[in-house]
CSV table of N, CA and C in Angstrom, one decimal:
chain,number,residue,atom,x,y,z
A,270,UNK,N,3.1,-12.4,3.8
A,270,UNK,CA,3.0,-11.0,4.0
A,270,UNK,C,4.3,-10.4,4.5
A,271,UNK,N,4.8,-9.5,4.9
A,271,UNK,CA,6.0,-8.4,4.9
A,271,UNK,C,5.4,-8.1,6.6
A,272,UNK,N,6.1,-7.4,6.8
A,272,UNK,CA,6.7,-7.1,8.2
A,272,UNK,C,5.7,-6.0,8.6
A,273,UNK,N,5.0,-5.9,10.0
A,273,UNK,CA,3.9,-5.5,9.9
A,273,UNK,C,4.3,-4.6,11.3
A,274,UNK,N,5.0,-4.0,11.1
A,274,UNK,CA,5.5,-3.3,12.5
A,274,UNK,C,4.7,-1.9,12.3
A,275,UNK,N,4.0,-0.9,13.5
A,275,UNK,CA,3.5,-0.2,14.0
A,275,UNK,C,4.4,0.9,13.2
A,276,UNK,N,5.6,1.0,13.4
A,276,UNK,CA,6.7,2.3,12.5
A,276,UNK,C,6.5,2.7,11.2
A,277,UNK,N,5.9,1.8,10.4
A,277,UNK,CA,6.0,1.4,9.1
A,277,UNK,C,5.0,2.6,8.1
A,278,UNK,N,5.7,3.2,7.8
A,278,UNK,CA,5.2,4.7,6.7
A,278,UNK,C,4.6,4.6,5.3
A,279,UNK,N,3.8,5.3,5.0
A,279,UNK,CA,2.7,4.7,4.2
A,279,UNK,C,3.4,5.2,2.9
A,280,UNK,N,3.4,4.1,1.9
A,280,UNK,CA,4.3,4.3,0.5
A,280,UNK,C,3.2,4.7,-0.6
A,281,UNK,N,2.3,5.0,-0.5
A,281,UNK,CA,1.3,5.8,-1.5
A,281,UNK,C,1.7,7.0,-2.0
A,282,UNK,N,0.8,7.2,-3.1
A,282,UNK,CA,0.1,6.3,-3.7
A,282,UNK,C,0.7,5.6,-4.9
A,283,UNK,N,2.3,5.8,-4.9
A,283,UNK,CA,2.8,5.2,-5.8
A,283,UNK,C,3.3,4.2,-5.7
A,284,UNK,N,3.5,3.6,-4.2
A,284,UNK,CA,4.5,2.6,-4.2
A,284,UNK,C,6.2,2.7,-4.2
A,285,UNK,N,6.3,3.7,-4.3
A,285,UNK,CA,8.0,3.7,-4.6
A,285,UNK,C,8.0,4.7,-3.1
A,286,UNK,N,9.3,3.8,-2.3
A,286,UNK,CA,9.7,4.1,-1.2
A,286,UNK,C,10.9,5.8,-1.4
A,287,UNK,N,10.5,6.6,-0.5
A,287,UNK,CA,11.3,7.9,-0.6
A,287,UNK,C,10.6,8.9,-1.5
A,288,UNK,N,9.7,8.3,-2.9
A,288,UNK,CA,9.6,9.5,-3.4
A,288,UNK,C,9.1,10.6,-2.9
A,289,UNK,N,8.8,12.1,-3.6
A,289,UNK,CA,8.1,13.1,-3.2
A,289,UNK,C,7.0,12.8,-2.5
A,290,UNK,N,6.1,11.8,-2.9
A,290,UNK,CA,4.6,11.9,-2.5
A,290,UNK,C,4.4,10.4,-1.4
A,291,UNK,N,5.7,10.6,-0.6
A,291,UNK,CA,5.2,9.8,1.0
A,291,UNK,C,5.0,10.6,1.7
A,292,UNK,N,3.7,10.1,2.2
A,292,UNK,CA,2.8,10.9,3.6
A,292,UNK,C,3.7,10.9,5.0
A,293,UNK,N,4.2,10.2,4.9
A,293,UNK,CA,4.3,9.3,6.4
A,293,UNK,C,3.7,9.3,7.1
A,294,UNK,N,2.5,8.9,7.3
A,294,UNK,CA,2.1,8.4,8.1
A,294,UNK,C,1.7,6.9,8.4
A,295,UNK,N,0.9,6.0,9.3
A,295,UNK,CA,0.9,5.2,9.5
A,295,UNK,C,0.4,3.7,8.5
A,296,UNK,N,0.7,3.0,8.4
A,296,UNK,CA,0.1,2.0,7.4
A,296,UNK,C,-1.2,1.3,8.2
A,297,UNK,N,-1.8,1.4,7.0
A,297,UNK,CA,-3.2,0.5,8.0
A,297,UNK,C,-3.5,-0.5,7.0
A,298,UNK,N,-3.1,-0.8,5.6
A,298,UNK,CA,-3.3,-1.5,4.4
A,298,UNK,C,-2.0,-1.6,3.6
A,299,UNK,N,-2.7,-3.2,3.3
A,299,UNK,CA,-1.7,-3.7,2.5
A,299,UNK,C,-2.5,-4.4,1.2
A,300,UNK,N,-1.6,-3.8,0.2
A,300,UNK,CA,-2.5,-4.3,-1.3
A,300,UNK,C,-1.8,-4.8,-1.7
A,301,UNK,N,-2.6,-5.9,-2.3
A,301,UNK,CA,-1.4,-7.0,-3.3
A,301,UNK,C,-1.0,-6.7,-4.6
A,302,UNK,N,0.2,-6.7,-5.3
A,302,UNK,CA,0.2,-6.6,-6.6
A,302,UNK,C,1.1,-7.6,-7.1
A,303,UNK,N,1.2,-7.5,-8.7
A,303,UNK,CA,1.4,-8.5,-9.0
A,303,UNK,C,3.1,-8.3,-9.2
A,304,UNK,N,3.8,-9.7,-8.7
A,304,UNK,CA,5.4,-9.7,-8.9
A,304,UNK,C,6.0,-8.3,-7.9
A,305,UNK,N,5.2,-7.9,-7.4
A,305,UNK,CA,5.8,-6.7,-6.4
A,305,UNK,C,5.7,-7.3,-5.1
A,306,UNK,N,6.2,-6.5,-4.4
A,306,UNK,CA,5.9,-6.5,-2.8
A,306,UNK,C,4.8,-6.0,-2.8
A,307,UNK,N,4.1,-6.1,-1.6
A,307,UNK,CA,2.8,-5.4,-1.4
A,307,UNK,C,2.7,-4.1,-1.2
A,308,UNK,N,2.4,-3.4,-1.6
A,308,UNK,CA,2.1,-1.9,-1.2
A,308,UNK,C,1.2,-1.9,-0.1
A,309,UNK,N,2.3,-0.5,0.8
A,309,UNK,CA,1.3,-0.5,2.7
A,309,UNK,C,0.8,0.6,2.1
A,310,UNK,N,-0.2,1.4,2.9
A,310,UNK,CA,-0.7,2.5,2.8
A,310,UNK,C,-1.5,2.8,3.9
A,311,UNK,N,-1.9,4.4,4.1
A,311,UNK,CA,-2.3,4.8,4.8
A,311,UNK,C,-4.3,4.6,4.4
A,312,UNK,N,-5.1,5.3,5.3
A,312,UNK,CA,-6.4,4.8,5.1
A,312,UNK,C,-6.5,6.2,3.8
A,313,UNK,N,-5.7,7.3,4.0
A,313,UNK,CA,-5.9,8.3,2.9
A,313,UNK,C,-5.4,7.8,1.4
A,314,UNK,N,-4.5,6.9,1.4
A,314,UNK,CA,-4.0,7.0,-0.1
A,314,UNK,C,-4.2,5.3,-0.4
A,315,UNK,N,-5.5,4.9,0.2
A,315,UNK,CA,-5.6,3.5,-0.3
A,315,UNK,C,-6.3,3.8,-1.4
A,316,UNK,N,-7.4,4.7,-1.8
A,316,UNK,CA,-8.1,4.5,-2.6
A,316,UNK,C,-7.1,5.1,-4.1
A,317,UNK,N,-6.3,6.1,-4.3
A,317,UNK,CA,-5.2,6.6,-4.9
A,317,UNK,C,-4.3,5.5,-5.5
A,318,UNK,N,-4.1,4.7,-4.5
A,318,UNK,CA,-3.2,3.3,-4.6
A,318,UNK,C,-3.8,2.7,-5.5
A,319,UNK,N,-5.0,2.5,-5.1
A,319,UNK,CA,-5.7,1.2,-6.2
A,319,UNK,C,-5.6,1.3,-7.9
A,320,UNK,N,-5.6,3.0,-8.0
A,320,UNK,CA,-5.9,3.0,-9.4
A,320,UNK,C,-4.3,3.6,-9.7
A,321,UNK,N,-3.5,4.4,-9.3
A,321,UNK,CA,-2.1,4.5,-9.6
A,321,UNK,C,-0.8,3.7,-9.8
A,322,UNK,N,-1.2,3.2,-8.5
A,322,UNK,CA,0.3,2.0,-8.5
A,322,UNK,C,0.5,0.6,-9.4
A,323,UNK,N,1.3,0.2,-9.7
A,323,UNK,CA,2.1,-0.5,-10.6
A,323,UNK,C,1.7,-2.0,-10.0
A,324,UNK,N,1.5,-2.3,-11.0
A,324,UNK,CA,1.2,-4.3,-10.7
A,324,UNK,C,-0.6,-3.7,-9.7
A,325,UNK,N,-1.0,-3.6,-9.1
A,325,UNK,CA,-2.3,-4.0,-8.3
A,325,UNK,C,-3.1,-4.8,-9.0
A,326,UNK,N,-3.5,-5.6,-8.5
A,326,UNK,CA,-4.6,-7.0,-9.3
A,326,UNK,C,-5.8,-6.5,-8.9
A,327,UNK,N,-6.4,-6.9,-9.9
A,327,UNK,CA,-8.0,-6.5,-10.0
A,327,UNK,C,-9.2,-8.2,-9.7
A,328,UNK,N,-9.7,-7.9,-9.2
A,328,UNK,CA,-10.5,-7.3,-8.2
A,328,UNK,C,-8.7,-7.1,-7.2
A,329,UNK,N,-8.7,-6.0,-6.7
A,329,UNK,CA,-7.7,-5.6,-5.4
A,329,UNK,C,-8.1,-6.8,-4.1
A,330,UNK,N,-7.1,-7.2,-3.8
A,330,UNK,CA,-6.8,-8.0,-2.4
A,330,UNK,C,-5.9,-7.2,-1.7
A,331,UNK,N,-6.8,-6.5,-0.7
A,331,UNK,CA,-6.4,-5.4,0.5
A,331,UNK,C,-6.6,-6.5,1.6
A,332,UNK,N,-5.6,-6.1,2.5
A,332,UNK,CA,-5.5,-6.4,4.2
A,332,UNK,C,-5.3,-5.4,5.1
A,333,UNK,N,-6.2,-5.2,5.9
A,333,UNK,CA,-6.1,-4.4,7.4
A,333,UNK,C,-4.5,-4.9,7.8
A,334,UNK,N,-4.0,-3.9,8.5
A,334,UNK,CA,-2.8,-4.0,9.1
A,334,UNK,C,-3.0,-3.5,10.6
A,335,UNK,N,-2.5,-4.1,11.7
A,335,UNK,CA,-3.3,-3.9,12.5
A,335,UNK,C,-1.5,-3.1,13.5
């Protein structure tokens, strides 16, 4: 897994760091995809995440981030 620090801004629902559509807010999830890094996300753009972002494996393997 990736670095799981409290600072860490939610990259939904695209996955791509900086674009227009970061929340920033906090990450509570991390979804696995395939050949990527995991995508963090907030509890609002996990469900957005699942079906938009690039590489996510099906059935989805989500982790709480604490």
């Amino acid at each position: 897994m990736t670095d799981r620090g409290r600072a860490a801004s939610c990259q939904g629902p695209y996955g791509v760091e900086g674009a227009p559509g970061d929340c920033g807010d906090p990450v509570r999830f991390e979804v696995a995809r395939h050949r990527r890094a995991p995508l963090r996300v907030c509890p609002v753009h996990l469900g957005p995440a699942l079906l938009l972002a690039d590489g996510v494996l099906w059935p989805p393997g989500i982790a709480l981030v604490r």
